[in-house]
CSV table of C-alpha atoms in Angstrom, one decimal:
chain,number,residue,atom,x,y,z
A,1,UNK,CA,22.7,-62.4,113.4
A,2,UNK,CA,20.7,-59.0,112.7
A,3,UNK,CA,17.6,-58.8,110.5
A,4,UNK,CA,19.6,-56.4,108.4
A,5,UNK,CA,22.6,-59.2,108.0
A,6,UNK,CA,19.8,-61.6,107.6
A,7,UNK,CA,18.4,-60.2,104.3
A,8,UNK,CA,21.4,-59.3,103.2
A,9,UNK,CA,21.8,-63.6,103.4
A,10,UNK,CA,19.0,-64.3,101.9
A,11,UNK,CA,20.1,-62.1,98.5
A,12,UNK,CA,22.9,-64.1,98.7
A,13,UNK,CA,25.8,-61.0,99.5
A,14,UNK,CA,28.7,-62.6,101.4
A,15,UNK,CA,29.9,-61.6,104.6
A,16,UNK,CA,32.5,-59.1,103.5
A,17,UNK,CA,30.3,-56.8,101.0
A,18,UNK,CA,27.7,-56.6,103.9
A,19,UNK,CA,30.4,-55.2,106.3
A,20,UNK,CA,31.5,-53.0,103.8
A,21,UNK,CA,27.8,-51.8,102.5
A,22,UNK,CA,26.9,-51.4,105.9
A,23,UNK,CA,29.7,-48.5,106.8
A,24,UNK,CA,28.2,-46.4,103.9
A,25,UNK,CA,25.3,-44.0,105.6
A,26,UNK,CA,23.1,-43.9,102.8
A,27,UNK,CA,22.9,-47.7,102.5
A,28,UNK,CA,22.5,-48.7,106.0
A,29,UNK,CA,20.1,-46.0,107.0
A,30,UNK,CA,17.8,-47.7,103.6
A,31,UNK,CA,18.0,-50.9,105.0
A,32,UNK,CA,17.0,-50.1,108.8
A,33,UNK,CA,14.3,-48.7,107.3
A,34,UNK,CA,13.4,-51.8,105.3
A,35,UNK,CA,14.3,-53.8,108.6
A,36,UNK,CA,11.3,-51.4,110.8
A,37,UNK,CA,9.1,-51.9,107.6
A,38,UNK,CA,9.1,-55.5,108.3
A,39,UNK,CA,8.4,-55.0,112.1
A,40,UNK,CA,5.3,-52.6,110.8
A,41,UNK,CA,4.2,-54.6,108.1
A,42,UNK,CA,5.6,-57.7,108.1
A,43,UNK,CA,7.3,-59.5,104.6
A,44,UNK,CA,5.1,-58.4,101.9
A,45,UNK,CA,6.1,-58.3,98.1
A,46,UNK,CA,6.4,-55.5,97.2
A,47,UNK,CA,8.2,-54.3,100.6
A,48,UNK,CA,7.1,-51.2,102.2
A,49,UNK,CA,9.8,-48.9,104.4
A,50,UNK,CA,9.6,-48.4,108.0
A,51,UNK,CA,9.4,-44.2,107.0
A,52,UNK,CA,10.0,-42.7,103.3
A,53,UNK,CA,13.2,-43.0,102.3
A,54,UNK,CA,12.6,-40.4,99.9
A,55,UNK,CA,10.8,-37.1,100.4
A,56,UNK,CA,11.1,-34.3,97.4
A,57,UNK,CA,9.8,-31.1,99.3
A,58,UNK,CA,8.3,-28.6,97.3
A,59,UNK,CA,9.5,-25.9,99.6
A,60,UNK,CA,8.1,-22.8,97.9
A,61,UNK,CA,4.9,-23.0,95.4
A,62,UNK,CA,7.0,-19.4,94.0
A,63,UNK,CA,8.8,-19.9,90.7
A,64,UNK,CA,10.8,-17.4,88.3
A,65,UNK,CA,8.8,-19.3,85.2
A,66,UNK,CA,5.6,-20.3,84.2
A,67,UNK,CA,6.2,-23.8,82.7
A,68,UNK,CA,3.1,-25.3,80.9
A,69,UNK,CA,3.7,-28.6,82.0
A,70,UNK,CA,4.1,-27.7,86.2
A,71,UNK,CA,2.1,-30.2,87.8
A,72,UNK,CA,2.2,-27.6,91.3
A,73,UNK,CA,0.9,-25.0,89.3
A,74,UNK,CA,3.7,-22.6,90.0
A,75,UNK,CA,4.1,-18.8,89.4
A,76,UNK,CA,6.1,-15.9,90.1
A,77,UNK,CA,3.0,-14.8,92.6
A,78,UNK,CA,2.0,-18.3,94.5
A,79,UNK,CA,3.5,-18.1,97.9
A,80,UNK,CA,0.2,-19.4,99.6
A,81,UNK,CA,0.4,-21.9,103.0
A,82,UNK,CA,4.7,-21.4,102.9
A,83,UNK,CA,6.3,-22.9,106.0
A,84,UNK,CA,8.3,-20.1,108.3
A,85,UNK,CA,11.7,-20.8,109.0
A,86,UNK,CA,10.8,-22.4,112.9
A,87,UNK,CA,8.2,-24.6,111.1
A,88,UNK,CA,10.8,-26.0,108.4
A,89,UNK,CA,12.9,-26.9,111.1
A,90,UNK,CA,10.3,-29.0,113.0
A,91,UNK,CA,9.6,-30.4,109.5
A,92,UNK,CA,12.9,-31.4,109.2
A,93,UNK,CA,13.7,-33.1,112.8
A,94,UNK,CA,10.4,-34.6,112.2
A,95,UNK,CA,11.5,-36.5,109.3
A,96,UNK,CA,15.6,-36.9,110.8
A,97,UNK,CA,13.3,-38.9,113.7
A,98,UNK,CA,11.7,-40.8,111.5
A,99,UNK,CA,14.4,-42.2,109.0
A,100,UNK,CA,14.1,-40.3,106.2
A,101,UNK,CA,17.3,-41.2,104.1
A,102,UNK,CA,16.5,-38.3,101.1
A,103,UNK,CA,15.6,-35.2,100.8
A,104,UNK,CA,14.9,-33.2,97.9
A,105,UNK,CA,14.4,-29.8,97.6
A,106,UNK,CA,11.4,-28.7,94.9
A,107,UNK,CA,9.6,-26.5,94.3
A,108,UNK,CA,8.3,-24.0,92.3
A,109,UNK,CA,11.6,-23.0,92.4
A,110,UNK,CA,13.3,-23.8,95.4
A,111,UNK,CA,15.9,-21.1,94.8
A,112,UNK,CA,13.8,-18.0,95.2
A,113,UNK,CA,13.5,-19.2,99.4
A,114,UNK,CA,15.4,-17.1,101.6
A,115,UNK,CA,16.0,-19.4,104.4
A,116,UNK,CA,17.0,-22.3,101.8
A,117,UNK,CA,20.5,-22.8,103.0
A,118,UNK,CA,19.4,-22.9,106.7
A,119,UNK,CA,17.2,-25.3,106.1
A,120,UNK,CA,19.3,-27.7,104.0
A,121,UNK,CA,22.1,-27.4,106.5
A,122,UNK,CA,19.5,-27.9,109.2
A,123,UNK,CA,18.8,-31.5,107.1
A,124,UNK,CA,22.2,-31.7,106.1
A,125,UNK,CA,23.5,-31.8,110.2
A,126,UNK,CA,20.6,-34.0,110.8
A,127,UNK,CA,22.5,-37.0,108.7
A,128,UNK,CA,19.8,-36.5,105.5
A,129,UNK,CA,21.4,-37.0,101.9
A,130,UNK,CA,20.1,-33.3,100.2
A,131,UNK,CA,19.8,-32.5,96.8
A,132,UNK,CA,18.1,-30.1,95.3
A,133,UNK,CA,15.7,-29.9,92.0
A,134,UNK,CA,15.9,-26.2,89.7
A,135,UNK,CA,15.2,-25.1,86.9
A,136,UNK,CA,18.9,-23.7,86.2
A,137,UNK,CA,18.3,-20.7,85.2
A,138,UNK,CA,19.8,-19.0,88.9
A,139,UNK,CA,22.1,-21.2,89.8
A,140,UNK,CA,25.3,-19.2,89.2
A,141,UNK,CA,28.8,-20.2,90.1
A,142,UNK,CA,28.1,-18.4,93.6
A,143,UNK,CA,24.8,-19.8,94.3
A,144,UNK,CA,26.0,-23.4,92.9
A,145,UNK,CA,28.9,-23.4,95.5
A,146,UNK,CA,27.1,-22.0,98.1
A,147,UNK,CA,24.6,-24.9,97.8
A,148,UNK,CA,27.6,-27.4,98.2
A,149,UNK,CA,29.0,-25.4,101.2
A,150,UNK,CA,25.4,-26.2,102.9
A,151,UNK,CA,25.2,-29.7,102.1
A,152,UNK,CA,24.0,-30.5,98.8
A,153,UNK,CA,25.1,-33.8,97.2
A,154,UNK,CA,23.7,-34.1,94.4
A,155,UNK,CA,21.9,-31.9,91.6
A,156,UNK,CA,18.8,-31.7,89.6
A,157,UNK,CA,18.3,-29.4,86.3
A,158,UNK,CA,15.1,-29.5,83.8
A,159,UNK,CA,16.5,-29.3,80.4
A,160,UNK,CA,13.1,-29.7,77.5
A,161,UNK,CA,15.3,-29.5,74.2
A,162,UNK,CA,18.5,-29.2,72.7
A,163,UNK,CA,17.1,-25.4,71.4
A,164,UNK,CA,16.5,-22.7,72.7
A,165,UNK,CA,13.0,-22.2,70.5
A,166,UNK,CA,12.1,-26.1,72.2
A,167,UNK,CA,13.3,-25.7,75.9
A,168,UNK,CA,11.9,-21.4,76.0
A,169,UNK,CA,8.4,-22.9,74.6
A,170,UNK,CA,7.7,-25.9,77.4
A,171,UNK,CA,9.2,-23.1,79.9
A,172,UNK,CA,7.1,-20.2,78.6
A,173,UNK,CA,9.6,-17.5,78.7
A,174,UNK,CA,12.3,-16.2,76.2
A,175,UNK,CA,16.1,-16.4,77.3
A,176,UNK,CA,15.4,-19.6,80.0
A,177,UNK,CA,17.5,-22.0,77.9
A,178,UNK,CA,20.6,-19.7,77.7
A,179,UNK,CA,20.2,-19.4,81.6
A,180,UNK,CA,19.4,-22.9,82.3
A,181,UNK,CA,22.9,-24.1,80.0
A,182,UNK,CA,25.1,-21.7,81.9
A,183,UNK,CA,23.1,-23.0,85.3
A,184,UNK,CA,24.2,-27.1,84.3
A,185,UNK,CA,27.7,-25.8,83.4
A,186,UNK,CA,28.4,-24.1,86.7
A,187,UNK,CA,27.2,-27.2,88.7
A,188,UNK,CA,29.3,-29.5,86.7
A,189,UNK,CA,32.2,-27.2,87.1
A,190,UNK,CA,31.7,-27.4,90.9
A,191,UNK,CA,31.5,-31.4,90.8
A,192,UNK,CA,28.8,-31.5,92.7
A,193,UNK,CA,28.5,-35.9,93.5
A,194,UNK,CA,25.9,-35.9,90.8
A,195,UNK,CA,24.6,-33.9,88.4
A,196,UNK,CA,21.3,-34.7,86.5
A,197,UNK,CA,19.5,-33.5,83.5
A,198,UNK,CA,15.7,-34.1,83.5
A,199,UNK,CA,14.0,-33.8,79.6
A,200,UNK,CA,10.1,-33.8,79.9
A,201,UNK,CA,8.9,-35.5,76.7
A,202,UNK,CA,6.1,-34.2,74.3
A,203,UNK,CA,5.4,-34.1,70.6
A,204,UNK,CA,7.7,-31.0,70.1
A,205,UNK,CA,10.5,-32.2,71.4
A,206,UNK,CA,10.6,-35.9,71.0
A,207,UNK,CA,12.9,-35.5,67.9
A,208,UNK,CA,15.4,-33.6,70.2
A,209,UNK,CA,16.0,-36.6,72.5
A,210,UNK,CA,19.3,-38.0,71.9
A,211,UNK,CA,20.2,-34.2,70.7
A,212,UNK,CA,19.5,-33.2,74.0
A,213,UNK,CA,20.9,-36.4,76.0
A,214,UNK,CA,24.4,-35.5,73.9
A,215,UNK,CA,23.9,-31.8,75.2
A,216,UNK,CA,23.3,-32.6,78.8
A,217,UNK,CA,26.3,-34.7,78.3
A,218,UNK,CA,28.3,-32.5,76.8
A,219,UNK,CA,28.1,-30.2,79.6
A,220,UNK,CA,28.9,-32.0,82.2
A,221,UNK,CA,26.0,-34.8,83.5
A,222,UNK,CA,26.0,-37.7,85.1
A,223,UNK,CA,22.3,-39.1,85.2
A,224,UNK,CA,19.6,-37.9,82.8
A,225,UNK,CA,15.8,-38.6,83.4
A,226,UNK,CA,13.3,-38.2,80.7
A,227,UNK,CA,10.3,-37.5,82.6
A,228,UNK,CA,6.5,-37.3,80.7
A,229,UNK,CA,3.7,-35.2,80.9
A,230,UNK,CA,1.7,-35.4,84.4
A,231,UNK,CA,-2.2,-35.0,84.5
A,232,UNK,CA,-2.0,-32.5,87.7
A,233,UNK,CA,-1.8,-28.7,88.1
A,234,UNK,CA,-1.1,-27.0,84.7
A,235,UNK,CA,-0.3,-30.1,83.7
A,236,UNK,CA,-3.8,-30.9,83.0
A,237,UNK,CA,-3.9,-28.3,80.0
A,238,UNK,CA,-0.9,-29.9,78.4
A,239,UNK,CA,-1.7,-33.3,77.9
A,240,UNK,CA,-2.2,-32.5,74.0
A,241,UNK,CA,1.3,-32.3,73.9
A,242,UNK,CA,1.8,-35.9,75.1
A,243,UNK,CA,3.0,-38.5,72.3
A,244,UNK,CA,1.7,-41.2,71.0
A,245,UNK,CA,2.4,-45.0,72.2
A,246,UNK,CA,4.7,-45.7,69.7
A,247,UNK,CA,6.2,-42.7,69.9
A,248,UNK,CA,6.8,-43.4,73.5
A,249,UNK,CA,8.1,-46.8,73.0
A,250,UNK,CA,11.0,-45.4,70.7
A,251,UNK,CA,12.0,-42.6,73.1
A,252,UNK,CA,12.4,-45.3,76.3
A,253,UNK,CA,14.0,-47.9,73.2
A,254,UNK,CA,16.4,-44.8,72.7
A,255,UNK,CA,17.0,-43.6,76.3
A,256,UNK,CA,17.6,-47.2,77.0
A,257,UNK,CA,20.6,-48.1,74.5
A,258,UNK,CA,22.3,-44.9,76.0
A,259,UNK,CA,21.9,-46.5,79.6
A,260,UNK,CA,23.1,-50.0,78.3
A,261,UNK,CA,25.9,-48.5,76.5
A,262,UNK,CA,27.1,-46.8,79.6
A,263,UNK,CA,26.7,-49.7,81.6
A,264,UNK,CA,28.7,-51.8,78.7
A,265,UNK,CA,31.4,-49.4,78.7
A,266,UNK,CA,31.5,-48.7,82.4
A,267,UNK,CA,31.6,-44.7,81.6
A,268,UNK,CA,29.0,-42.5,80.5
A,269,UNK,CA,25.7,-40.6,81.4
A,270,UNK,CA,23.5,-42.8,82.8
A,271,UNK,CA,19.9,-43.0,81.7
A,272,UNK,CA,16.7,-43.2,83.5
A,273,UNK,CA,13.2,-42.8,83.2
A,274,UNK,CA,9.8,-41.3,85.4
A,275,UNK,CA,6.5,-41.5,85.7
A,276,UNK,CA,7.0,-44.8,83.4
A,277,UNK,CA,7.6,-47.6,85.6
A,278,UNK,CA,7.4,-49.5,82.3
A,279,UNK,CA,10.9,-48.4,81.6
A,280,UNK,CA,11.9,-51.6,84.1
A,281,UNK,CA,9.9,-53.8,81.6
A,282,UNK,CA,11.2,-52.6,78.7
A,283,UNK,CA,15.2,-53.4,79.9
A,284,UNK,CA,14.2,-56.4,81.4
A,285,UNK,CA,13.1,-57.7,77.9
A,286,UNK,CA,16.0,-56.2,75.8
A,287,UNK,CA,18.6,-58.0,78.0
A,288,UNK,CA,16.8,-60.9,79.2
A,289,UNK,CA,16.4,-59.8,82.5
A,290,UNK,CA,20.5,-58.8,82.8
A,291,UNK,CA,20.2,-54.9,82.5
A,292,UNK,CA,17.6,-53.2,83.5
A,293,UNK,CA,16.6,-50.4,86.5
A,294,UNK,CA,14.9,-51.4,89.4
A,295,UNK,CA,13.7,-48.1,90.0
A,296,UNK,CA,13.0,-44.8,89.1
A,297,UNK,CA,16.4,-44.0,90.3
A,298,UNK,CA,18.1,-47.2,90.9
A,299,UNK,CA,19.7,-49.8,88.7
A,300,UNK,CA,23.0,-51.2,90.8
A,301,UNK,CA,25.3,-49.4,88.0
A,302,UNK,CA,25.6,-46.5,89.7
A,303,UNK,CA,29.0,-44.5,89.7
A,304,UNK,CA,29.1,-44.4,93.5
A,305,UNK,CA,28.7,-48.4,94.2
A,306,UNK,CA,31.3,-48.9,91.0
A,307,UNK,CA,34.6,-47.9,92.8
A,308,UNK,CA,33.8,-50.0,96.3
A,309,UNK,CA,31.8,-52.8,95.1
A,310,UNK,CA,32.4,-53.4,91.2
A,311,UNK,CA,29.0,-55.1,89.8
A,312,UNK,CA,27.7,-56.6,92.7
A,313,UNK,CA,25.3,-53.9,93.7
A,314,UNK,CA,23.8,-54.4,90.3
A,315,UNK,CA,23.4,-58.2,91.2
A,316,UNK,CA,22.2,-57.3,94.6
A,317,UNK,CA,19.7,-54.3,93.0
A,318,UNK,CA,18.5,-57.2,90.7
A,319,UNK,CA,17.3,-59.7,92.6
A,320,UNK,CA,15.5,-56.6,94.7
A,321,UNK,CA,13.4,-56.0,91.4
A,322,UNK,CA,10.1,-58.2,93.2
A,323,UNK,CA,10.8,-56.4,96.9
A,324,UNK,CA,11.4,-52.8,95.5
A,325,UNK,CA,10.3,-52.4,91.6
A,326,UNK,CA,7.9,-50.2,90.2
A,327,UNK,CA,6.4,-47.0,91.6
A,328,UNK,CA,7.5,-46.1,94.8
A,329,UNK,CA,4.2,-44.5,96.3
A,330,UNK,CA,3.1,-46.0,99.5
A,331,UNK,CA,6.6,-48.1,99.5
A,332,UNK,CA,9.4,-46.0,99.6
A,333,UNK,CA,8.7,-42.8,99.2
A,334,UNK,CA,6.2,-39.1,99.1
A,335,UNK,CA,5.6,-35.8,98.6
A,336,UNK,CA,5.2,-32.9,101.3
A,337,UNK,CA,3.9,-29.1,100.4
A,338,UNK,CA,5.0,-25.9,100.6
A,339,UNK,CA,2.6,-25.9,104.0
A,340,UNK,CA,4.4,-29.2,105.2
A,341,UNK,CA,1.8,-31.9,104.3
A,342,UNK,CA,2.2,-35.1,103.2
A,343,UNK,CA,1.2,-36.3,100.1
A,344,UNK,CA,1.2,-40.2,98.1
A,345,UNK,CA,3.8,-38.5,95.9
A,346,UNK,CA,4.6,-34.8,94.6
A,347,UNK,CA,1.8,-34.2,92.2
A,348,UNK,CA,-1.0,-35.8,94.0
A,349,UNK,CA,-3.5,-33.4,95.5
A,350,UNK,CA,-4.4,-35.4,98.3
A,351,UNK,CA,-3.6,-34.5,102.2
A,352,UNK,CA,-2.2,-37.9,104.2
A,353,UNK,CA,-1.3,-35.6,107.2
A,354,UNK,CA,0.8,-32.8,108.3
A,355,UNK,CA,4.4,-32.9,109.5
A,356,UNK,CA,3.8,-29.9,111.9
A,357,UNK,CA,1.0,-31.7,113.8
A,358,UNK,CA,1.7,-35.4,113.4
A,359,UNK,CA,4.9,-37.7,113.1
A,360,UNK,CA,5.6,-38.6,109.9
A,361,UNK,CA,6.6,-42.7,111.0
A,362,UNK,CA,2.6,-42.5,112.3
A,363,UNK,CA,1.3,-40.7,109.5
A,364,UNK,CA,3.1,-43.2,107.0
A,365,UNK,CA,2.0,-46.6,108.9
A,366,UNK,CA,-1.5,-45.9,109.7
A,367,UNK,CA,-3.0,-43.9,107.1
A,368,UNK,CA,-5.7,-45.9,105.5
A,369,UNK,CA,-5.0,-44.4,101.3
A,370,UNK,CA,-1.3,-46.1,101.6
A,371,UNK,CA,-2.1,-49.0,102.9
A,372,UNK,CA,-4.6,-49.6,100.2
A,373,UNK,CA,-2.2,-48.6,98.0
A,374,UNK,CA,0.3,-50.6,99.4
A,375,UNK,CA,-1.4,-53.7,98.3
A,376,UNK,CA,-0.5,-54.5,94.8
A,377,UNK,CA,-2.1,-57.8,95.2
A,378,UNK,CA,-5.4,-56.6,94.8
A,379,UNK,CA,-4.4,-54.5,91.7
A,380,UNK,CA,-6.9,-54.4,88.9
A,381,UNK,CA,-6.8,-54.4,85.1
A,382,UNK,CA,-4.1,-54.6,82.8
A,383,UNK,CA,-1.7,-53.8,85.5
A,384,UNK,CA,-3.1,-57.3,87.5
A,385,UNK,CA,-2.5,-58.8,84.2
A,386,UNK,CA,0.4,-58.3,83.1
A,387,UNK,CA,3.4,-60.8,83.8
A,388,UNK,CA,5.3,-57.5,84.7
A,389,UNK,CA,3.3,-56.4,87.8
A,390,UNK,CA,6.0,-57.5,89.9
A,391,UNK,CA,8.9,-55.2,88.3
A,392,UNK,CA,7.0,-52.7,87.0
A,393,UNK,CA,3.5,-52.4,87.9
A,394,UNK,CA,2.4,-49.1,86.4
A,395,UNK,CA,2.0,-45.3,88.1
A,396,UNK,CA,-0.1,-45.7,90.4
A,397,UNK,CA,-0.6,-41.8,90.4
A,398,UNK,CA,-2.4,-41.9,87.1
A,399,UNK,CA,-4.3,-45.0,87.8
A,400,UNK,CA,-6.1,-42.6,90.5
A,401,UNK,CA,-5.7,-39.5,88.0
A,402,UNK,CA,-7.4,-41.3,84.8
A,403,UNK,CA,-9.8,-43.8,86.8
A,404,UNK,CA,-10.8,-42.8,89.9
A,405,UNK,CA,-8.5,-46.2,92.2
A,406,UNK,CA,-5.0,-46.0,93.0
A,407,UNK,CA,-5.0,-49.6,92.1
A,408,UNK,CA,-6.5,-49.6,88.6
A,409,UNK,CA,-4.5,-49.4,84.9
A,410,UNK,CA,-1.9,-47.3,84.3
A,411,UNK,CA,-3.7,-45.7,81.3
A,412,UNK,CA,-0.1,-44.2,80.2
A,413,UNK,CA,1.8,-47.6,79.5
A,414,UNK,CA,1.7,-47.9,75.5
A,415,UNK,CA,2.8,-51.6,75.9
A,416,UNK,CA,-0.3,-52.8,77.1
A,417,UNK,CA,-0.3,-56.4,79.1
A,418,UNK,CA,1.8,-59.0,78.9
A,419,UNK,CA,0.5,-62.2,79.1
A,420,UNK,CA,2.6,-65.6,79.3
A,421,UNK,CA,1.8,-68.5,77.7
A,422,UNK,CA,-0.2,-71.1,79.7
């Protein structure tokens, strides 16, 4: 029996969903990089990959706005260290060799690169799942099917507010909501495999939440992140803006019900949550430990696991939430530059290595910042503390951000430790 057939057994799947999980590409790729994770690492808990399975790319530093919350510091004029088209390719085969399941396009605004379609096709041929994160406002019907013609899956769009006045004053310029709406429309219209709507939260537009979850809706999404405010890049200079704890709490309380209901009902946006791993706590605790997302991204309810496999993804993703919960960094997934290096995740200013020089399966197993950050054992603080560690375990981004040790407390969770009872 494989090592792939052999976890599969020991989450208890039968015979017949393995076969069937392991003809979808996606899925088996995930899980032969789990299997050469083992072989790198051996069983730990949580479970580093063999390579990323995710990588978001932040192709081009360039971007058409000037957002106060970009954690990359974008502008119309930054175009420093961008890869030429050669180099993108080598970027890309060096990430097809080493597994990479993913790939997102970021930016900036990954739009405003000429080359973009080659180089999504170029990761498209090479077996990659592509999507692709804008900020709407010029993705027209042409550019939306073009994108699709290349080999994009699935969609990303940053909507701040059911307004215009809310969304135009996070995005810092006049007329980008109009743009951004019509943007969402024409990808829904094209039915791209998935379309989500990301909602940054702060203080001026936290009593648009469910206004703008019924918009994104409305016009045509499937997923919808609420993402917060990120100490990194202009980021830095917005953290006034960021809410308060119990503010916080009633924004994940009310992205939450919208994901239950939608699971409840079978139909419906879905609902997820970044940057706040404590999302995973806060499910676990309204259903008892029945509905809740593993993930920044994953959950087992998703649409395209319903049709073939009913709810036993969601039973499979469940029991994973030990092996695979909480942040990602160091586990399964980064971030890579404009100038192709590779970061612990996209807003992270540090350099692990670059793709150009070095292969990203040696860069990812031997570099001495992940493998410290790899070990959640030795975490420290409220995050060691809490009976949640295991399933959500804080960002470890701004443990490093607010205190100086990628293992320290996650100074954004407005929970604060939970401690069981002796």
């Amino acid at each position: 029996m494989s090592l792939t057939r052999l976890l599969f057994f020991g989450m208890r799947v039968d015979g017949g969903t393995v076969k069937r999980l392991m003809k979808d590409r996606l899925t088996r790729k995930c899980m032969l990089s789990v299997v050469k994770g083992i072989a790198h690492f051996g069983i730990r808990y949580p479970q580093p990959a063999g390579a990323p399975i995710a990588i978001v790319w932040n192709v081009t530093n360039r971007c058409n706005l000037n957002c106060l919350h970009c954690h990359q510091d974008s502008s119309p004029a930054a175009c420093q260290g961008e890869l030429t088209t050669p180099q993108a390719f080598k970027v890309v085969d060096n990430m097809s060799d080493a597994g990479v399941a993913i790939l997102a396009f970021s930016g900036g605004e990954p739009l405003l690169r000429s080359d973009l379609h080659d180089v999504i096709k170029r990761a498209d041929d090479s077996g990659m799942l592509c999507t692709i994160a804008s900020n709407g406002t010029l993705l027209t019907a042409e550019v939306a099917k073009k994108l699709a013609e290349v080999g994009i899956k699935r969609v990303e769009i940053g909507l701040d507010g059911a307004s215009a006045e809310t969304h135009d004053f996070l995005r810092n310029k006049p007329g980008s909501f109009e743009a951004t709406v019509e943007g969402i429309k024409n990808c829904a219209a094209l039915g791209f495999d998935e379309l989500a709507v990301t909602m940054t939260l702060h203080s001026k537009n936290i009593n648009e939440l469910e206004e703008t979850m019924d918009l994104a809706e409305r016009l045509g999404a499937t997923r919808f992140y609420l993402n917060r405010l990120i100490p990194a890049g202009r980021g830095k200079d917005a953290i006034y803006l960021d809410v308060k704890p119990e503010e916080k709490i009633r924004a994940l309380k009310t992205l939450y019900n919208k994901f239950y209901r939608s699971v409840a009902a079978g139909v419906g946006m879905q609902c997820y949550a970044r940057g706040m791993t404590y999302y995973s706590r806060l499910g676990y605790e309204h259903s008892n430990g029945r509905v809740f997302t593993v993930s920044e991204s994953l959950s087992g309810y998703e649409k395209m696991f319903k049709g073939e496999f009913g709810l036993k993804i969601a039973d499979i993703v469940n029991r994973l939430g030990t092996q695979f919960g909480g942040c990602s960094v160091g586990l399964t997934y980064a971030g890579l530059t404009a100038s192709g290096d590779l970061t612990p995740c996209v807003p992270a200013p540090i350099i692990l290595g670059n793709l150009l020089e070095q292969s990203l399966e040696e860069i990812w197993t031997k570099n001495e910042l992940l493998n410290y950050v790899r070990n959640r054992k030795a975490m420290k603080g409220s995050c060691k503390t809490c009976a949640y560690s295991s399933i959500c375990g804080g960002c470890r981004y701004t443990a490093y951000a607010i205190n100086g040790d990628w293992l320290g407390t996650d100074a954004s969770c407005p929970f604060g430790p939970k401690i069981l009872d002796a």
